[in-house]
PDB file of C-alpha atoms in Angstrom:
ATOM      1  CA  MET A   1       2.455   2.771  49.681  1.00 48.00           C
ATOM      2  CA  THR A   2       4.908   2.606  46.768  1.00 54.00           C
ATOM      3  CA  LYS A   3       5.760  -1.004  47.568  1.00 63.00           C
ATOM      4  CA  ARG A   4       2.077  -1.917  47.443  1.00 85.00           C
ATOM      5  CA  LEU A   5       1.249   0.141  44.363  1.00 90.00           C
ATOM      6  CA  ALA A   6       0.882  -2.886  42.077  1.00 91.00           C
ATOM      7  CA  GLU A   7      -1.346  -4.721  44.567  1.00 92.00           C
ATOM      8  CA  THR A   8      -3.493  -1.607  45.071  1.00 94.00           C
ATOM      9  CA  ILE A   9      -3.969  -1.063  41.341  1.00 96.00           C
ATOM     10  CA  LEU A  10      -4.746  -4.752  40.818  1.00 94.00           C
ATOM     11  CA  LEU A  11      -7.288  -4.742  43.646  1.00 95.00           C
ATOM     12  CA  LEU A  12      -9.025  -1.656  42.229  1.00 96.00           C
ATOM     13  CA  GLY A  13      -9.135  -3.386  38.874  1.00 96.00           C
ATOM     14  CA  PHE A  14     -10.735  -6.496  40.370  1.00 95.00           C
ATOM     15  CA  ILE A  15     -13.352  -4.412  42.183  1.00 97.00           C
ATOM     16  CA  GLY A  16     -14.140  -2.478  39.020  1.00 96.00           C
ATOM     17  CA  ILE A  17     -14.400  -5.647  36.929  1.00 95.00           C
ATOM     18  CA  GLY A  18     -16.789  -7.199  39.444  1.00 94.00           C
ATOM     19  CA  THR A  19     -18.868  -4.024  39.510  1.00 95.00           C
ATOM     20  CA  THR A  20     -18.970  -3.927  35.717  1.00 93.00           C
ATOM     21  CA  LEU A  21     -20.199  -7.507  35.526  1.00 90.00           C
ATOM     22  CA  GLY A  22     -22.868  -6.796  38.156  1.00 91.00           C
ATOM     23  CA  LEU A  23     -24.091  -3.707  36.299  1.00 90.00           C
ATOM     24  CA  ALA A  24     -24.093  -5.633  33.022  1.00 87.00           C
ATOM     25  CA  PHE A  25     -26.585  -8.119  34.437  1.00 85.00           C
ATOM     26  CA  LEU A  26     -28.643  -5.775  36.623  1.00 86.00           C
ATOM     27  CA  LYS A  27     -28.475  -2.280  35.125  1.00 81.00           C
ATOM     28  CA  ALA A  28     -27.594  -2.406  31.424  1.00 72.00           C
ATOM     29  CA  PRO A  29     -30.609  -1.894  29.161  1.00 70.00           C
ATOM     30  CA  SER A  30     -31.861  -4.849  27.193  1.00 68.00           C
ATOM     31  CA  VAL A  31     -31.573  -4.857  23.416  1.00 61.00           C
ATOM     32  CA  SER A  32     -34.180  -5.439  20.741  1.00 58.00           C
ATOM     33  CA  ILE A  33     -35.168  -9.044  20.279  1.00 55.00           C
ATOM     34  CA  ASN A  34     -35.201  -8.326  16.537  1.00 58.00           C
ATOM     35  CA  ALA A  35     -31.513  -7.360  16.592  1.00 56.00           C
ATOM     36  CA  PHE A  36     -30.175 -10.488  18.308  1.00 61.00           C
ATOM     37  CA  GLU A  37     -31.016 -14.170  18.377  1.00 62.00           C
ATOM     38  CA  SER A  38     -30.243 -14.186  22.105  1.00 66.00           C
ATOM     39  CA  PRO A  39     -30.654 -10.619  23.466  1.00 66.00           C
ATOM     40  CA  GLU A  40     -29.604 -11.432  27.044  1.00 73.00           C
ATOM     41  CA  ALA A  41     -26.321 -12.933  25.855  1.00 75.00           C
ATOM     42  CA  GLN A  42     -25.168  -9.470  24.750  1.00 78.00           C
ATOM     43  CA  ARG A  43     -24.563  -8.627  28.421  1.00 84.00           C
ATOM     44  CA  ILE A  44     -21.257 -10.537  28.211  1.00 85.00           C
ATOM     45  CA  PHE A  45     -20.203  -7.743  25.836  1.00 86.00           C
ATOM     46  CA  TYR A  46     -19.394  -5.503  28.857  1.00 89.00           C
ATOM     47  CA  TRP A  47     -16.764  -8.053  29.918  1.00 89.00           C
ATOM     48  CA  HIS A  48     -15.658  -9.155  26.438  1.00 91.00           C
ATOM     49  CA  VAL A  49     -14.837  -5.779  24.881  1.00 91.00           C
ATOM     50  CA  PRO A  50     -12.817  -4.362  27.851  1.00 94.00           C
ATOM     51  CA  ALA A  51     -10.929  -7.672  28.151  1.00 95.00           C
ATOM     52  CA  ALA A  52      -9.970  -7.429  24.463  1.00 93.00           C
ATOM     53  CA  TRP A  53      -8.937  -3.794  25.003  1.00 93.00           C
ATOM     54  CA  ALA A  54      -6.691  -4.824  27.911  1.00 96.00           C
ATOM     55  CA  ALA A  55      -5.226  -7.665  25.834  1.00 95.00           C
ATOM     56  CA  PHE A  56      -4.178  -5.195  23.128  1.00 94.00           C
ATOM     57  CA  ILE A  57      -2.457  -3.058  25.795  1.00 95.00           C
ATOM     58  CA  ALA A  58      -0.616  -6.143  27.019  1.00 96.00           C
ATOM     59  CA  PHE A  59       0.468  -7.128  23.507  1.00 96.00           C
ATOM     60  CA  GLY A  60       1.697  -3.572  22.926  1.00 96.00           C
ATOM     61  CA  PHE A  61       3.714  -3.831  26.155  1.00 96.00           C
ATOM     62  CA  LEU A  62       5.069  -7.185  24.962  1.00 97.00           C
ATOM     63  CA  PHE A  63       6.165  -5.622  21.662  1.00 97.00           C
ATOM     64  CA  VAL A  64       7.990  -2.728  23.336  1.00 97.00           C
ATOM     65  CA  GLY A  65       9.690  -5.068  25.803  1.00 97.00           C
ATOM     66  CA  SER A  66      10.730  -7.441  23.026  1.00 97.00           C
ATOM     67  CA  ALA A  67      12.224  -4.556  21.036  1.00 97.00           C
ATOM     68  CA  LEU A  68      14.124  -3.187  24.052  1.00 97.00           C
ATOM     69  CA  TRP A  69      15.663  -6.570  24.766  1.00 96.00           C
ATOM     70  CA  PHE A  70      16.420  -7.550  21.162  1.00 96.00           C
ATOM     71  CA  PHE A  71      17.982  -4.235  20.117  1.00 96.00           C
ATOM     72  CA  LYS A  72      19.227  -2.771  23.427  1.00 95.00           C
ATOM     73  CA  ARG A  73      19.814  -5.858  25.599  1.00 94.00           C
ATOM     74  CA  SER A  74      17.779  -4.113  28.290  1.00 95.00           C
ATOM     75  CA  ASP A  75      16.907  -6.179  31.377  1.00 92.00           C
ATOM     76  CA  LEU A  76      13.945  -3.855  31.885  1.00 94.00           C
ATOM     77  CA  GLY A  77      12.858  -4.723  28.352  1.00 96.00           C
ATOM     78  CA  TRP A  78      12.993  -8.433  29.143  1.00 95.00           C
ATOM     79  CA  ARG A  79      10.877  -7.927  32.259  1.00 95.00           C
ATOM     80  CA  MET A  80       8.384  -6.000  30.125  1.00 96.00           C
ATOM     81  CA  HIS A  81       8.369  -8.867  27.612  1.00 97.00           C
ATOM     82  CA  VAL A  82       7.595 -11.396  30.355  1.00 96.00           C
ATOM     83  CA  ALA A  83       4.920  -9.182  31.917  1.00 97.00           C
ATOM     84  CA  GLY A  84       3.277  -8.454  28.551  1.00 97.00           C
ATOM     85  CA  ALA A  85       3.164 -12.142  27.617  1.00 97.00           C
ATOM     86  CA  GLU A  86       1.626 -13.185  30.952  1.00 96.00           C
ATOM     87  CA  ALA A  87      -0.909 -10.347  30.956  1.00 96.00           C
ATOM     88  CA  GLY A  88      -1.733 -10.960  27.293  1.00 96.00           C
ATOM     89  CA  LEU A  89      -2.401 -14.624  28.047  1.00 97.00           C
ATOM     90  CA  ALA A  90      -4.673 -13.781  31.006  1.00 95.00           C
ATOM     91  CA  THR A  91      -6.795 -11.201  29.201  1.00 96.00           C
ATOM     92  CA  GLY A  92      -6.639 -13.095  25.912  1.00 96.00           C
ATOM     93  CA  LEU A  93      -8.175 -16.157  27.546  1.00 96.00           C
ATOM     94  CA  MET A  94     -10.838 -13.943  29.159  1.00 95.00           C
ATOM     95  CA  THR A  95     -11.681 -12.499  25.751  1.00 94.00           C
ATOM     96  CA  VAL A  96     -11.798 -15.878  24.021  1.00 94.00           C
ATOM     97  CA  TRP A  97     -13.892 -17.448  26.785  1.00 92.00           C
ATOM     98  CA  SER A  98     -16.448 -14.632  26.884  1.00 91.00           C
ATOM     99  CA  GLY A  99     -16.589 -14.549  23.086  1.00 89.00           C
ATOM    100  CA  MET A 100     -17.339 -18.272  22.991  1.00 91.00           C
ATOM    101  CA  VAL A 101     -20.179 -17.751  25.484  1.00 88.00           C
ATOM    102  CA  TRP A 102     -21.610 -15.105  23.158  1.00 84.00           C
ATOM    103  CA  GLY A 103     -21.067 -17.210  20.052  1.00 86.00           C
ATOM    104  CA  SER A 104     -22.765 -20.262  21.508  1.00 87.00           C
ATOM    105  CA  ALA A 105     -25.869 -18.257  22.418  1.00 83.00           C
ATOM    106  CA  GLU A 106     -26.043 -15.934  19.407  1.00 80.00           C
ATOM    107  CA  TRP A 107     -24.635 -17.979  16.536  1.00 82.00           C
ATOM    108  CA  GLY A 108     -25.244 -21.500  17.792  1.00 83.00           C
ATOM    109  CA  VAL A 109     -21.503 -22.284  17.593  1.00 86.00           C
ATOM    110  CA  PRO A 110     -18.736 -21.129  19.979  1.00 87.00           C
ATOM    111  CA  TRP A 111     -16.218 -20.518  17.193  1.00 87.00           C
ATOM    112  CA  ASP A 112     -16.242 -19.791  13.468  1.00 84.00           C
ATOM    113  CA  TRP A 113     -13.045 -20.862  11.718  1.00 85.00           C
ATOM    114  CA  THR A 114     -13.908 -18.725   8.676  1.00 84.00           C
ATOM    115  CA  ASP A 115     -13.988 -15.441  10.647  1.00 83.00           C
ATOM    116  CA  VAL A 116     -10.669 -13.603  10.321  1.00 85.00           C
ATOM    117  CA  ARG A 117     -10.960 -11.577  13.520  1.00 86.00           C
ATOM    118  CA  LEU A 118     -11.683 -14.599  15.686  1.00 87.00           C
ATOM    119  CA  ASN A 119      -8.742 -16.501  14.275  1.00 90.00           C
ATOM    120  CA  THR A 120      -6.180 -13.684  14.411  1.00 91.00           C
ATOM    121  CA  PHE A 121      -7.070 -12.951  18.037  1.00 93.00           C
ATOM    122  CA  GLY A 122      -6.914 -16.667  18.792  1.00 94.00           C
ATOM    123  CA  LEU A 123      -3.412 -16.737  17.302  1.00 94.00           C
ATOM    124  CA  LEU A 124      -2.399 -13.793  19.503  1.00 95.00           C
ATOM    125  CA  THR A 125      -3.581 -15.654  22.595  1.00 96.00           C
ATOM    126  CA  PHE A 126      -1.810 -18.809  21.445  1.00 96.00           C
ATOM    127  CA  LEU A 127       1.373 -16.760  20.936  1.00 96.00           C
ATOM    128  CA  ALA A 128       1.157 -15.457  24.498  1.00 96.00           C
ATOM    129  CA  MET A 129       0.644 -19.020  25.769  1.00 97.00           C
ATOM    130  CA  PHE A 130       3.667 -20.203  23.761  1.00 96.00           C
ATOM    131  CA  LEU A 131       5.845 -17.425  25.224  1.00 96.00           C
ATOM    132  CA  VAL A 132       4.735 -18.048  28.809  1.00 96.00           C
ATOM    133  CA  LEU A 133       5.058 -21.837  28.703  1.00 96.00           C
ATOM    134  CA  GLY A 134       8.214 -21.698  26.591  1.00 94.00           C
ATOM    135  CA  ARG A 135       9.991 -19.399  29.029  1.00 91.00           C
ATOM    136  CA  GLN A 136       9.109 -21.680  31.922  1.00 89.00           C
ATOM    137  CA  SER A 137      10.423 -24.772  30.140  1.00 90.00           C
ATOM    138  CA  GLN A 138      13.698 -23.298  28.814  1.00 89.00           C
ATOM    139  CA  PRO A 139      16.789 -22.178  30.735  1.00 86.00           C
ATOM    140  CA  ASP A 140      17.186 -18.415  30.850  1.00 87.00           C
ATOM    141  CA  GLY A 141      19.898 -17.055  28.582  1.00 88.00           C
ATOM    142  CA  VAL A 142      20.626 -14.651  25.741  1.00 93.00           C
ATOM    143  CA  GLU A 143      19.684 -17.121  22.998  1.00 93.00           C
ATOM    144  CA  THR A 144      16.405 -18.026  24.712  1.00 94.00           C
ATOM    145  CA  ARG A 145      15.512 -14.371  25.203  1.00 95.00           C
ATOM    146  CA  ASP A 146      16.404 -13.556  21.597  1.00 96.00           C
ATOM    147  CA  THR A 147      14.156 -16.350  20.323  1.00 95.00           C
ATOM    148  CA  PHE A 148      11.138 -15.363  22.396  1.00 96.00           C
ATOM    149  CA  SER A 149      11.580 -11.631  21.817  1.00 96.00           C
ATOM    150  CA  THR A 150      11.645 -12.314  18.054  1.00 96.00           C
ATOM    151  CA  PHE A 151       8.259 -14.008  18.343  1.00 96.00           C
ATOM    152  CA  GLY A 152       7.042 -11.013  20.358  1.00 95.00           C
ATOM    153  CA  LEU A 153       8.183  -8.595  17.653  1.00 95.00           C
ATOM    154  CA  PHE A 154       6.755 -10.394  14.640  1.00 92.00           C
ATOM    155  CA  GLY A 155       3.603 -11.551  16.431  1.00 91.00           C
ATOM    156  CA  PHE A 156       2.584  -7.945  17.086  1.00 91.00           C
ATOM    157  CA  VAL A 157       1.576  -7.561  13.433  1.00 90.00           C
ATOM    158  CA  LEU A 158      -1.562  -9.525  14.345  1.00 90.00           C
ATOM    159  CA  VAL A 159      -2.776  -6.651  16.581  1.00 90.00           C
ATOM    160  CA  PRO A 160      -3.622  -4.118  13.820  1.00 88.00           C
ATOM    161  CA  VAL A 161      -4.831  -6.956  11.576  1.00 88.00           C
ATOM    162  CA  THR A 162      -7.209  -8.095  14.323  1.00 85.00           C
ATOM    163  CA  TYR A 163      -8.560  -4.583  14.884  1.00 79.00           C
ATOM    164  CA  VAL A 164      -9.311  -3.833  11.229  1.00 79.00           C
ATOM    165  CA  ALA A 165     -10.397  -7.375  10.337  1.00 74.00           C
ATOM    166  CA  THR A 166     -14.129  -6.723  10.670  1.00 63.00           C
ATOM    167  CA  ARG A 167     -13.846  -3.597   8.517  1.00 70.00           C
ATOM    168  CA  LEU A 168     -12.336  -5.639   5.702  1.00 67.00           C
ATOM    169  CA  TRP A 169     -13.797  -9.113   6.194  1.00 64.00           C
ATOM    170  CA  GLN A 170     -16.858  -8.912   8.432  1.00 61.00           C
ATOM    171  CA  ILE A 171     -18.287 -12.445   8.563  1.00 63.00           C
ATOM    172  CA  ARG A 172     -19.782 -13.168  11.986  1.00 61.00           C
ATOM    173  CA  HIS A 173     -17.985 -10.882  14.426  1.00 63.00           C
ATOM    174  CA  PRO A 174     -19.598  -7.404  14.806  1.00 63.00           C
ATOM    175  CA  GLY A 175     -17.647  -4.327  13.747  1.00 59.00           C
ATOM    176  CA  PRO A 176     -15.536  -2.235  16.154  1.00 58.00           C
ATOM    177  CA  VAL A 177     -17.479  -0.788  19.094  1.00 56.00           C
ATOM    178  CA  ILE A 178     -14.844   1.899  19.660  1.00 53.00           C
ATOM    179  CA  GLY A 179     -13.781   3.892  16.624  1.00 51.00           C
ATOM    180  CA  GLY A 180     -16.270   2.097  14.447  1.00 50.00           C
ATOM    181  CA  GLY A 181     -18.225   5.108  13.169  1.00 49.00           C
ATOM    182  CA  ASP A 182     -22.012   4.954  13.289  1.00 49.00           C
ATOM    183  CA  SER A 183     -21.954   1.177  13.764  1.00 47.00           C
ATOM    184  CA  GLY A 184     -19.983   1.657  16.954  1.00 49.00           C
ATOM    185  CA  SER A 185     -22.372   4.090  18.646  1.00 52.00           C
ATOM    186  CA  LEU A 186     -23.915   3.209  22.023  1.00 60.00           C
ATOM    187  CA  ASN A 187     -26.585   4.832  24.137  1.00 65.00           C
ATOM    188  CA  GLY A 188     -25.490   6.686  27.265  1.00 72.00           C
ATOM    189  CA  GLU A 189     -26.138   3.985  29.855  1.00 79.00           C
ATOM    190  CA  MET A 190     -24.422   1.287  27.841  1.00 82.00           C
ATOM    191  CA  ALA A 191     -21.457   3.551  27.125  1.00 84.00           C
ATOM    192  CA  LEU A 192     -20.968   4.359  30.835  1.00 89.00           C
ATOM    193  CA  ILE A 193     -20.893   0.700  31.834  1.00 90.00           C
ATOM    194  CA  LEU A 194     -18.518  -0.082  28.984  1.00 90.00           C
ATOM    195  CA  LEU A 195     -16.291   2.829  30.051  1.00 93.00           C
ATOM    196  CA  LEU A 196     -16.213   1.507  33.621  1.00 94.00           C
ATOM    197  CA  GLY A 197     -15.234  -1.895  32.252  1.00 95.00           C
ATOM    198  CA  ALA A 198     -12.462  -0.410  30.094  1.00 95.00           C
ATOM    199  CA  ILE A 199     -11.023   1.563  33.035  1.00 96.00           C
ATOM    200  CA  SER A 200     -11.267  -1.463  35.333  1.00 97.00           C
ATOM    201  CA  PHE A 201      -9.560  -3.824  32.919  1.00 97.00           C
ATOM    202  CA  THR A 202      -6.867  -1.214  32.274  1.00 97.00           C
ATOM    203  CA  LEU A 203      -6.184  -1.010  36.014  1.00 97.00           C
ATOM    204  CA  PHE A 204      -6.154  -4.796  36.186  1.00 96.00           C
ATOM    205  CA  ILE A 205      -3.673  -5.137  33.349  1.00 95.00           C
ATOM    206  CA  VAL A 206      -1.374  -2.401  34.709  1.00 96.00           C
ATOM    207  CA  GLY A 207      -1.351  -3.936  38.188  1.00 95.00           C
ATOM    208  CA  HIS A 208      -0.802  -7.395  36.721  1.00 95.00           C
ATOM    209  CA  MET A 209       2.193  -6.267  34.654  1.00 95.00           C
ATOM    210  CA  LEU A 210       3.768  -4.286  37.519  1.00 95.00           C
ATOM    211  CA  MET A 211       3.581  -7.345  39.769  1.00 93.00           C
ATOM    212  CA  SER A 212       4.934  -9.593  37.040  1.00 94.00           C
ATOM    213  CA  MET A 213       7.896  -7.286  36.422  1.00 94.00           C
ATOM    214  CA  ARG A 214       8.689  -7.213  40.124  1.00 92.00           C
ATOM    215  CA  ILE A 215       8.547 -11.019  40.358  1.00 92.00           C
ATOM    216  CA  THR A 216      10.811 -11.397  37.303  1.00 91.00           C
ATOM    217  CA  SER A 217      13.275  -8.927  38.834  1.00 90.00           C
ATOM    218  CA  LEU A 218      13.381 -10.968  42.048  1.00 90.00           C
ATOM    219  CA  GLU A 219      13.913 -14.156  40.018  1.00 87.00           C
ATOM    220  CA  GLN A 220      16.855 -12.546  38.234  1.00 83.00           C
ATOM    221  CA  ARG A 221      18.400 -11.431  41.517  1.00 87.00           C
ATOM    222  CA  LEU A 222      17.985 -14.914  42.959  1.00 88.00           C
ATOM    223  CA  GLU A 223      19.670 -16.456  39.909  1.00 81.00           C
ATOM    224  CA  SER A 224      22.578 -13.993  40.246  1.00 82.00           C
ATOM    225  CA  ILE A 225      23.032 -14.895  43.915  1.00 88.00           C
ATOM    226  CA  GLN A 226      22.878 -18.600  43.062  1.00 84.00           C
ATOM    227  CA  GLU A 227      25.515 -18.201  40.337  1.00 78.00           C
ATOM    228  CA  ALA A 228      27.790 -16.282  42.748  1.00 81.00           C
ATOM    229  CA  MET A 229      27.396 -19.012  45.387  1.00 86.00           C
ATOM    230  CA  ASP A 230      28.150 -21.719  42.816  1.00 79.00           C
ATOM    231  CA  LYS A 231      31.425 -19.975  41.892  1.00 77.00           C
ATOM    232  CA  VAL A 232      32.433 -19.821  45.539  1.00 71.00           C
TER     233      VAL A 232
END
């Protein structure tokens, strides 16, 4: 059971995400036509918000892993860095994609380059893409790890900026749904579906990172065996 823990968590996450999306289309109450240009498009919100929540967890994991490697030279920290970058890219792309679906329907444009929150989150996703693709294209070594972990450390500053952006510079993107005061309140049915989505995406991101860390550990062992064979 322990060996399959990551797969089990990931599977539960997938089931929960699918259930959330189904409930969003079939069960979630509709919103006032006076409040939105495209009321039905708001149903993507039950996917978009939990995906963004999971992305922030992944970027937090990336930050901790980067710090452990850079300051402690911890192999566990490097595996956390790799897992956080890959999970951040996956959920970041989900968030960006679903947000563009909403933007196209509600605003008439998929992206607004003047909106701070959209752009800071886009930069976070781009950072994760840079770390994932960069690691795959560069030979593993201390200098490579130091470079990428530095990006992971300094890039994390975009996380709090992204969260508070709509409080300071609300242009198109709505304010925070969670922790947003009166503007973030939801009725009971909507809140339950959103909670299911948040739990499901959290399970997904945890399972994803556990599997990624295990794969990175196996890669490191394989490289060690290869180096030993080369010396022989």
